[in-house]
Short mmCIF file of C-alpha atoms in Angstrom, two decimals:
data_model
loop_
_atom_site.label_atom_id
_atom_site.label_comp_id
_atom_site.label_asym_id
_atom_site.label_seq_id
_atom_site.Cartn_x
_atom_site.Cartn_y
_atom_site.Cartn_z
CA UNK A 625 161.50 170.42 -2.27
CA UNK A 626 164.11 168.98 -4.55
CA UNK A 627 161.83 166.24 -5.80
CA UNK A 628 159.28 168.72 -7.03
CA UNK A 629 158.78 168.52 -10.75
CA UNK A 630 158.87 171.56 -12.91
CA UNK A 631 157.13 173.45 -14.37
CA UNK A 632 154.79 173.70 -11.48
CA UNK A 633 151.21 174.44 -12.44
CA UNK A 634 149.60 177.25 -10.57
CA UNK A 635 145.91 177.77 -10.33
CA UNK A 636 144.67 181.27 -10.89
CA UNK A 637 141.42 182.66 -9.63
CA UNK A 638 138.80 183.05 -12.32
CA UNK A 639 137.50 186.28 -10.86
CA UNK A 640 140.53 188.38 -10.04
CA UNK A 641 143.23 186.37 -11.93
CA UNK A 642 145.55 186.25 -8.89
CA UNK A 643 146.60 183.00 -7.27
CA UNK A 644 143.76 182.17 -4.86
CA UNK A 645 145.99 182.76 -1.85
CA UNK A 646 146.02 186.43 -2.67
CA UNK A 647 142.31 186.84 -3.35
CA UNK A 648 141.81 188.24 0.12
CA UNK A 649 143.83 191.30 -0.82
CA UNK A 650 141.78 192.19 -3.86
CA UNK A 651 138.49 194.02 -3.82
CA UNK A 652 136.36 191.08 -4.88
CA UNK A 653 137.09 188.67 -2.06
CA UNK A 654 133.58 187.36 -1.70
CA UNK A 655 133.20 186.57 -5.36
CA UNK A 656 136.60 184.92 -5.44
CA UNK A 657 135.61 182.76 -2.52
CA UNK A 658 132.46 181.62 -4.27
CA UNK A 659 134.37 180.89 -7.42
CA UNK A 660 136.93 178.82 -5.57
CA UNK A 661 134.28 176.86 -3.72
CA UNK A 662 132.69 175.95 -6.98
CA UNK A 663 135.83 175.09 -8.88
CA UNK A 664 138.31 173.81 -6.34
CA UNK A 665 136.51 172.72 -3.19
CA UNK A 666 139.64 171.23 -1.57
CA UNK A 667 141.61 174.41 -1.88
CA UNK A 668 138.66 176.42 -0.72
CA UNK A 669 138.50 174.38 2.45
CA UNK A 670 142.16 174.96 3.07
CA UNK A 671 142.16 178.68 2.47
CA UNK A 672 138.86 179.72 3.96
CA UNK A 673 138.59 177.43 6.97
CA UNK A 674 137.98 179.01 10.34
CA UNK A 675 141.46 178.10 11.49
CA UNK A 676 143.18 179.67 8.54
CA UNK A 677 141.25 182.88 8.92
CA UNK A 678 142.05 183.13 12.60
CA UNK A 679 145.67 182.46 12.00
CA UNK A 680 145.78 185.20 9.44
CA UNK A 681 144.35 187.68 11.87
CA UNK A 682 146.54 186.73 14.79
CA UNK A 683 149.66 187.51 12.84
CA UNK A 684 148.89 191.21 12.95
CA UNK A 685 148.63 193.64 15.80
CA UNK A 686 145.18 194.97 16.62
CA UNK A 687 145.95 198.36 15.22
CA UNK A 688 147.23 196.97 11.97
CA UNK A 689 144.21 194.72 11.74
CA UNK A 690 141.89 197.67 11.92
CA UNK A 691 143.79 199.53 9.29
CA UNK A 692 143.86 196.52 7.01
CA UNK A 693 140.14 196.08 7.50
CA UNK A 694 139.43 199.66 6.55
CA UNK A 695 141.67 199.40 3.57
CA UNK A 696 140.04 196.25 2.30
CA UNK A 697 136.60 197.76 2.77
CA UNK A 698 137.62 200.75 0.74
CA UNK A 699 139.00 198.51 -1.94
CA UNK A 700 135.83 196.43 -2.05
CA UNK A 701 133.71 199.53 -2.36
CA UNK A 702 135.91 200.79 -5.15
CA UNK A 703 135.71 197.52 -7.02
CA UNK A 704 131.94 197.40 -6.64
CA UNK A 705 131.60 200.97 -7.87
CA UNK A 706 133.78 200.25 -10.87
CA UNK A 707 131.73 197.21 -11.70
CA UNK A 708 128.46 199.12 -11.44
CA UNK A 709 129.82 201.84 -13.66
CA UNK A 710 130.96 199.28 -16.15
CA UNK A 711 127.59 197.59 -16.24
CA UNK A 712 125.88 200.89 -16.74
CA UNK A 713 127.99 201.95 -19.68
CA UNK A 714 127.48 198.52 -21.09
CA UNK A 715 123.72 198.81 -20.82
CA UNK A 716 123.51 202.33 -22.16
CA UNK A 717 126.03 202.20 -24.97
CA UNK A 718 125.09 201.09 -28.42
CA UNK A 719 126.88 199.53 -31.28
CA UNK A 720 126.19 201.39 -34.50
CA UNK A 721 126.55 199.59 -37.76
CA UNK A 722 126.49 202.12 -40.51
CA UNK A 723 126.12 201.41 -44.17
CA UNK A 724 127.75 204.17 -46.10
CA UNK A 725 127.22 204.60 -49.78
CA UNK A 726 130.49 205.09 -51.47
CA UNK A 727 129.74 205.04 -55.16
CA UNK A 728 126.16 204.24 -56.16
CA UNK A 729 126.31 200.48 -55.95
CA UNK A 730 129.29 200.28 -53.68
CA UNK A 731 129.20 200.47 -49.94
CA UNK A 732 131.41 200.43 -46.91
CA UNK A 733 130.23 199.42 -43.48
CA UNK A 734 131.35 201.29 -40.38
CA UNK A 735 131.02 199.79 -36.93
CA UNK A 736 131.15 202.06 -33.89
CA UNK A 737 130.96 201.57 -30.16
CA UNK A 738 132.52 198.14 -29.78
CA UNK A 739 135.09 199.31 -27.27
CA UNK A 740 132.40 199.96 -24.65
CA UNK A 741 131.90 196.22 -24.40
CA UNK A 742 135.50 195.53 -23.59
CA UNK A 743 136.47 194.43 -27.06
CA UNK A 744 139.75 195.25 -28.65
CA UNK A 745 138.79 197.01 -31.88
CA UNK A 746 142.00 196.17 -33.63
CA UNK A 747 141.47 192.48 -33.05
CA UNK A 748 137.81 192.61 -33.99
CA UNK A 749 138.71 194.42 -37.21
CA UNK A 750 141.14 191.67 -38.06
CA UNK A 751 138.46 189.07 -37.34
CA UNK A 752 135.96 190.83 -39.57
CA UNK A 753 138.48 190.89 -42.36
CA UNK A 754 139.14 187.20 -41.95
CA UNK A 755 135.51 186.21 -41.63
CA UNK A 756 134.18 188.19 -44.57
CA UNK A 757 137.31 188.11 -46.70
CA UNK A 758 137.31 191.84 -47.24
CA UNK A 759 139.41 194.80 -46.30
CA UNK A 760 138.77 195.82 -42.73
CA UNK A 761 140.54 198.53 -40.84
CA UNK A 762 140.40 200.77 -37.82
CA UNK A 763 139.89 204.39 -38.77
CA UNK A 764 139.74 207.52 -36.70
CA UNK A 765 136.43 209.32 -36.43
CA UNK A 766 136.58 213.10 -36.73
CA UNK A 767 134.70 213.57 -33.47
CA UNK A 768 137.32 211.52 -31.61
CA UNK A 769 137.41 207.80 -31.13
CA UNK A 770 137.80 205.01 -33.59
CA UNK A 771 135.60 202.85 -35.73
CA UNK A 772 136.00 199.77 -37.86
CA UNK A 773 135.52 200.22 -41.56
CA UNK A 774 134.76 197.13 -43.55
CA UNK A 775 134.60 197.16 -47.32
CA UNK A 776 131.33 196.10 -48.86
CA UNK A 777 127.75 196.08 -47.65
CA UNK A 778 127.94 193.73 -44.74
CA UNK A 779 125.75 195.39 -42.17
CA UNK A 780 123.46 192.44 -41.59
CA UNK A 781 126.23 189.88 -41.66
CA UNK A 782 128.17 191.89 -39.14
CA UNK A 783 125.17 192.16 -36.88
CA UNK A 784 124.74 188.43 -36.98
CA UNK A 785 128.42 187.84 -36.41
CA UNK A 786 128.52 190.11 -33.38
CA UNK A 787 125.45 188.52 -31.89
CA UNK A 788 126.89 185.09 -32.32
CA UNK A 789 130.48 185.64 -31.31
CA UNK A 790 130.47 188.33 -28.69
CA UNK A 791 128.00 187.06 -26.17
CA UNK A 792 128.42 189.89 -23.72
CA UNK A 793 126.84 192.31 -26.16
CA UNK A 794 123.06 192.43 -25.70
CA UNK A 795 121.25 191.98 -29.00
CA UNK A 796 119.09 195.03 -28.46
CA UNK A 797 122.08 197.28 -28.29
CA UNK A 798 123.00 196.82 -31.92
CA UNK A 799 121.58 199.28 -34.36
CA UNK A 800 121.72 199.42 -38.10
CA UNK A 801 121.77 202.77 -39.83
CA UNK A 802 121.93 203.75 -43.41
CA UNK A 803 124.08 206.67 -44.24
CA UNK A 804 123.03 208.10 -47.58
CA UNK A 805 125.27 211.05 -47.72
CA UNK A 806 126.39 211.38 -51.28
CA UNK A 807 129.88 212.58 -51.81
CA UNK A 808 128.89 214.87 -54.65
CA UNK A 809 126.22 216.65 -52.67
CA UNK A 810 128.66 217.12 -49.87
CA UNK A 811 131.29 218.49 -52.15
CA UNK A 812 128.87 220.91 -53.75
CA UNK A 813 127.87 222.16 -50.35
CA UNK A 814 131.50 222.76 -49.51
CA UNK B 404 156.36 200.46 -13.09
CA UNK B 405 153.00 199.08 -14.20
CA UNK B 406 150.70 200.66 -11.68
CA UNK B 407 148.24 201.75 -14.31
CA UNK B 408 146.66 199.47 -16.82
CA UNK B 409 148.75 199.40 -19.95
CA UNK B 410 148.12 198.68 -23.55
CA UNK B 411 150.64 196.82 -25.59
CA UNK B 412 152.34 198.55 -28.46
CA UNK B 413 153.96 197.14 -31.53
CA UNK B 414 154.74 193.47 -31.61
CA UNK B 415 157.66 192.27 -33.61
CA UNK B 416 159.57 189.10 -34.12
CA UNK B 417 162.94 188.71 -32.48
CA UNK B 418 165.91 187.82 -34.62
CA UNK B 419 167.35 184.45 -33.82
CA UNK B 420 170.74 185.96 -33.00
CA UNK B 421 169.11 188.38 -30.59
CA UNK B 422 167.14 185.49 -29.21
CA UNK B 423 170.40 183.73 -28.43
CA UNK B 424 171.78 186.72 -26.55
CA UNK B 425 168.57 187.01 -24.56
CA UNK B 426 168.84 183.38 -23.64
CA UNK B 427 172.42 183.87 -22.54
CA UNK B 428 171.52 186.95 -20.53
CA UNK B 429 168.73 185.11 -18.78
CA UNK B 430 171.10 182.28 -17.95
CA UNK B 431 173.72 184.69 -16.66
CA UNK B 432 171.22 186.43 -14.46
CA UNK B 433 169.48 183.30 -13.21
CA UNK B 434 171.93 180.38 -13.43
CA UNK B 435 169.49 178.11 -11.61
CA UNK B 436 167.20 178.19 -14.61
CA UNK B 437 169.73 176.21 -16.63
CA UNK B 438 167.92 172.83 -16.47
CA UNK B 439 164.65 174.34 -17.61
CA UNK B 440 165.80 176.90 -20.13
CA UNK B 441 164.81 174.68 -23.01
CA UNK B 442 161.24 174.66 -21.70
CA UNK B 443 161.11 178.38 -21.15
CA UNK B 444 163.04 179.64 -24.15
CA UNK B 445 163.10 176.83 -26.71
CA UNK B 446 165.84 177.30 -29.26
CA UNK B 447 163.63 176.68 -32.23
CA UNK B 448 160.62 178.76 -31.28
CA UNK B 449 160.02 182.28 -32.45
CA UNK B 450 160.14 184.84 -29.67
CA UNK B 451 158.12 188.02 -29.92
CA UNK B 452 159.01 191.40 -28.57
CA UNK B 453 156.15 193.55 -27.41
CA UNK B 454 156.76 197.20 -26.76
CA UNK B 455 155.13 198.58 -23.65
CA UNK B 456 154.89 202.17 -22.47
CA UNK B 457 157.87 203.78 -20.72
CA UNK B 458 160.43 201.95 -22.83
CA UNK B 459 159.71 198.58 -21.42
CA UNK B 460 160.03 195.65 -23.71
CA UNK B 461 158.34 192.36 -23.03
CA UNK B 462 159.44 189.08 -24.54
CA UNK B 463 156.67 186.65 -25.22
CA UNK B 464 156.41 183.19 -26.62
CA UNK B 465 153.13 182.68 -28.43
CA UNK B 466 151.31 185.19 -26.28
CA UNK B 467 152.65 183.90 -22.99
CA UNK B 468 154.73 186.63 -21.42
CA UNK B 469 158.17 185.48 -20.29
CA UNK B 470 160.55 188.28 -19.43
CA UNK B 471 160.48 192.03 -19.43
CA UNK B 472 163.15 194.65 -19.45
CA UNK B 473 163.23 198.37 -18.96
CA UNK B 474 165.68 199.86 -21.45
CA UNK B 475 168.95 198.05 -20.72
CA UNK B 476 168.29 197.31 -17.07
CA UNK B 477 168.25 193.88 -15.59
CA UNK B 478 166.02 191.43 -17.36
CA UNK B 479 163.18 190.42 -15.04
CA UNK B 480 160.92 187.39 -15.21
CA UNK B 481 157.17 187.69 -15.52
CA UNK B 482 155.39 186.42 -12.43
CA UNK B 483 153.84 183.49 -14.25
CA UNK B 484 157.37 182.22 -14.90
CA UNK B 485 158.25 182.72 -11.27
CA UNK B 486 155.19 180.75 -10.24
CA UNK B 487 156.16 177.90 -12.47
CA UNK B 488 159.82 177.76 -11.49
CA UNK B 489 159.85 179.23 -8.01
CA UNK B 490 163.16 177.74 -6.91
CA UNK B 491 165.21 179.26 -9.66
CA UNK B 492 165.36 182.83 -8.48
CA UNK B 493 166.94 184.60 -5.52
CA UNK B 494 164.08 185.00 -3.10
CA UNK B 495 163.14 187.11 -0.13
CA UNK B 496 160.05 187.00 1.98
CA UNK B 497 157.91 189.76 3.41
CA UNK B 498 155.68 189.61 6.45
CA UNK B 499 151.93 189.49 6.25
CA UNK B 500 151.39 193.14 7.02
CA UNK B 501 153.31 194.23 3.96
CA UNK B 502 151.40 192.18 1.43
CA UNK B 503 148.56 194.58 0.92
CA UNK B 504 150.95 197.45 0.30
CA UNK B 505 152.94 195.48 -2.20
CA UNK B 506 149.80 194.45 -4.02
CA UNK B 507 148.77 198.06 -4.35
CA UNK B 508 152.10 198.93 -5.91
CA UNK B 509 154.09 200.50 -3.10
CA UNK B 510 157.85 200.42 -2.98
CA UNK B 511 158.90 197.64 -0.67
CA UNK B 512 160.34 198.97 2.58
CA UNK B 513 163.01 197.23 4.64
CA UNK B 514 160.95 196.59 7.81
CA UNK B 515 158.71 194.27 5.82
CA UNK B 516 161.74 192.07 5.24
CA UNK B 517 163.56 192.39 8.56
CA UNK B 518 160.55 191.78 10.84
CA UNK B 519 159.95 188.27 12.26
CA UNK B 520 157.65 187.35 9.38
CA UNK B 521 160.10 188.42 6.72
CA UNK B 522 163.10 186.49 5.46
CA UNK B 523 166.44 187.68 4.22
CA UNK B 524 169.31 185.41 3.14
CA UNK B 525 170.94 183.63 6.06
CA UNK B 526 167.95 183.99 8.36
CA UNK B 527 168.28 181.71 11.41
CA UNK B 528 164.60 180.72 11.19
CA UNK B 529 165.04 179.56 7.62
CA UNK B 530 165.95 175.93 8.25
CA UNK B 531 165.44 174.70 4.70
CA UNK B 532 167.84 177.17 3.20
CA UNK B 533 164.99 178.35 1.04
CA UNK B 534 166.16 181.91 1.00
CA UNK B 535 169.85 181.23 0.44
CA UNK B 536 172.87 181.96 2.54
CA UNK B 537 174.74 184.61 0.63
CA UNK B 538 174.01 188.25 1.02
CA UNK B 539 172.65 189.92 -2.07
CA UNK B 540 174.06 193.11 -3.50
CA UNK B 541 172.07 196.18 -4.38
CA UNK B 542 170.80 195.96 -7.93
CA UNK B 543 170.12 192.24 -7.85
CA UNK B 544 166.78 191.20 -9.26
CA UNK B 545 164.81 189.36 -6.59
CA UNK B 546 161.52 187.58 -6.27
CA UNK B 547 159.44 188.55 -3.27
CA UNK B 548 157.38 185.90 -1.57
CA UNK B 549 154.97 186.44 1.26
CA UNK B 550 154.53 185.02 4.72
CA UNK B 551 152.12 182.10 4.68
CA UNK B 552 151.81 182.04 0.90
CA UNK B 553 153.27 179.61 -1.55
CA UNK B 554 153.43 181.79 -4.62
CA UNK B 555 155.47 184.89 -5.16
CA UNK B 556 153.80 188.28 -5.23
CA UNK B 557 156.41 190.59 -6.68
CA UNK B 558 159.51 190.86 -8.82
CA UNK B 559 161.85 193.76 -8.35
CA UNK B 560 165.38 195.05 -8.11
CA UNK B 561 167.09 195.48 -4.75
CA UNK B 562 167.84 199.06 -3.89
CA UNK B 563 169.99 198.26 -0.88
CA UNK B 564 172.18 195.24 -0.25
CA UNK B 565 170.68 192.73 2.13
CA UNK B 566 173.61 193.02 4.54
CA UNK B 567 173.05 196.73 4.88
CA UNK B 568 169.33 196.23 5.18
CA UNK B 569 169.84 194.02 8.21
CA UNK B 570 171.86 196.76 9.85
CA UNK B 571 169.70 199.79 9.19
CA UNK B 572 166.27 198.16 9.00
CA UNK B 573 164.88 201.28 7.44
CA UNK B 574 164.18 202.86 4.13
CA UNK B 575 163.32 201.55 0.72
CA UNK B 576 164.41 198.00 0.08
CA UNK B 577 163.24 196.99 -3.32
CA UNK B 578 161.92 198.92 -6.24
CA UNK B 579 158.48 197.75 -7.27
CA UNK B 580 158.89 196.22 -10.66
CA UNK B 581 156.05 193.89 -11.31
CA UNK B 582 153.50 192.71 -8.76
CA UNK B 583 150.37 190.59 -8.78
CA UNK B 584 147.44 192.37 -10.31
CA UNK B 585 149.36 195.22 -11.91
CA UNK B 586 149.12 196.40 -15.49
CA UNK B 587 151.61 193.86 -16.76
CA UNK B 588 149.83 191.06 -14.96
CA UNK B 589 146.44 191.95 -16.39
CA UNK B 590 147.81 192.68 -19.84
CA UNK B 591 146.24 190.40 -22.37
CA UNK B 592 148.08 189.69 -25.55
#
């Protein structure tokens, strides 16, 4: 023990982020196992060998085993359901890139719906600002929720940027809209 | 504390004087960290303080979380630190049956520690002296390891002294602070 060098490096599972020893207690055990087999075959052999599994079971009383089994099943079902729900929202939700006319030849671009794809809007806004060298901010939408407002007409550039950098967004789910509401007309109506 | 997923709040830089006091506090709380403190909290680097919900503050070094603290309570290490320097913290061990409860955020109960699979300081089965000899007082921050596992699964504060725990063998033992897979663990900075 004393000869061990520090800091010790710990491997974390790529699926559930826990150390692989604890994968069995998460809901995604099967996926974790596959991941480990692919990435760290030696460790996989050690953790998922027949012997190890039997030893794990023998440590518990029969009753406790049953309960643990039930619990883990429930957890797995929950995780699967959450994943399915996630995938569905991902498939059905759209990213709207709106070009809003601000002052005849001046435009701002509003981007909505990024959060459905697991992106942090604040960070994305910062990235837009850096990439396009313009003002870019997160603003609240009256209907609830938030959008990114980028100064300038950048709708196509943004579309390209999203397609290139955020691979988990399907290309078909991005939509460009032109918003031609003129401020004057609006004000007159009010 | 972090049962639900959390989002980080404001991030601010820590003054170097405050940084020094944090370093001292960490050393006071975990004297065994002394040889490695320069690796964990380098003097020259800029620490960041991230505010989390429920008045928890998290100290990070370039987006690696290091320590967290609820108001002015004991300063607790993030589990990644514990995994890297496992020998530097007072440790206890729970039996296999308790793991799944701990990982779902339950308060740790004494039977999980007093049963044959668990380890408290001065346990006769603990030949290596891994879990120490001295009894721990209530309120001590401890790292919880698990039977048959190499890495720790939880960090918390003792609610009852270990000596008393051995006597009563009942009730809550350790307040769940931070466990594997909780909101703090999954928090991305």
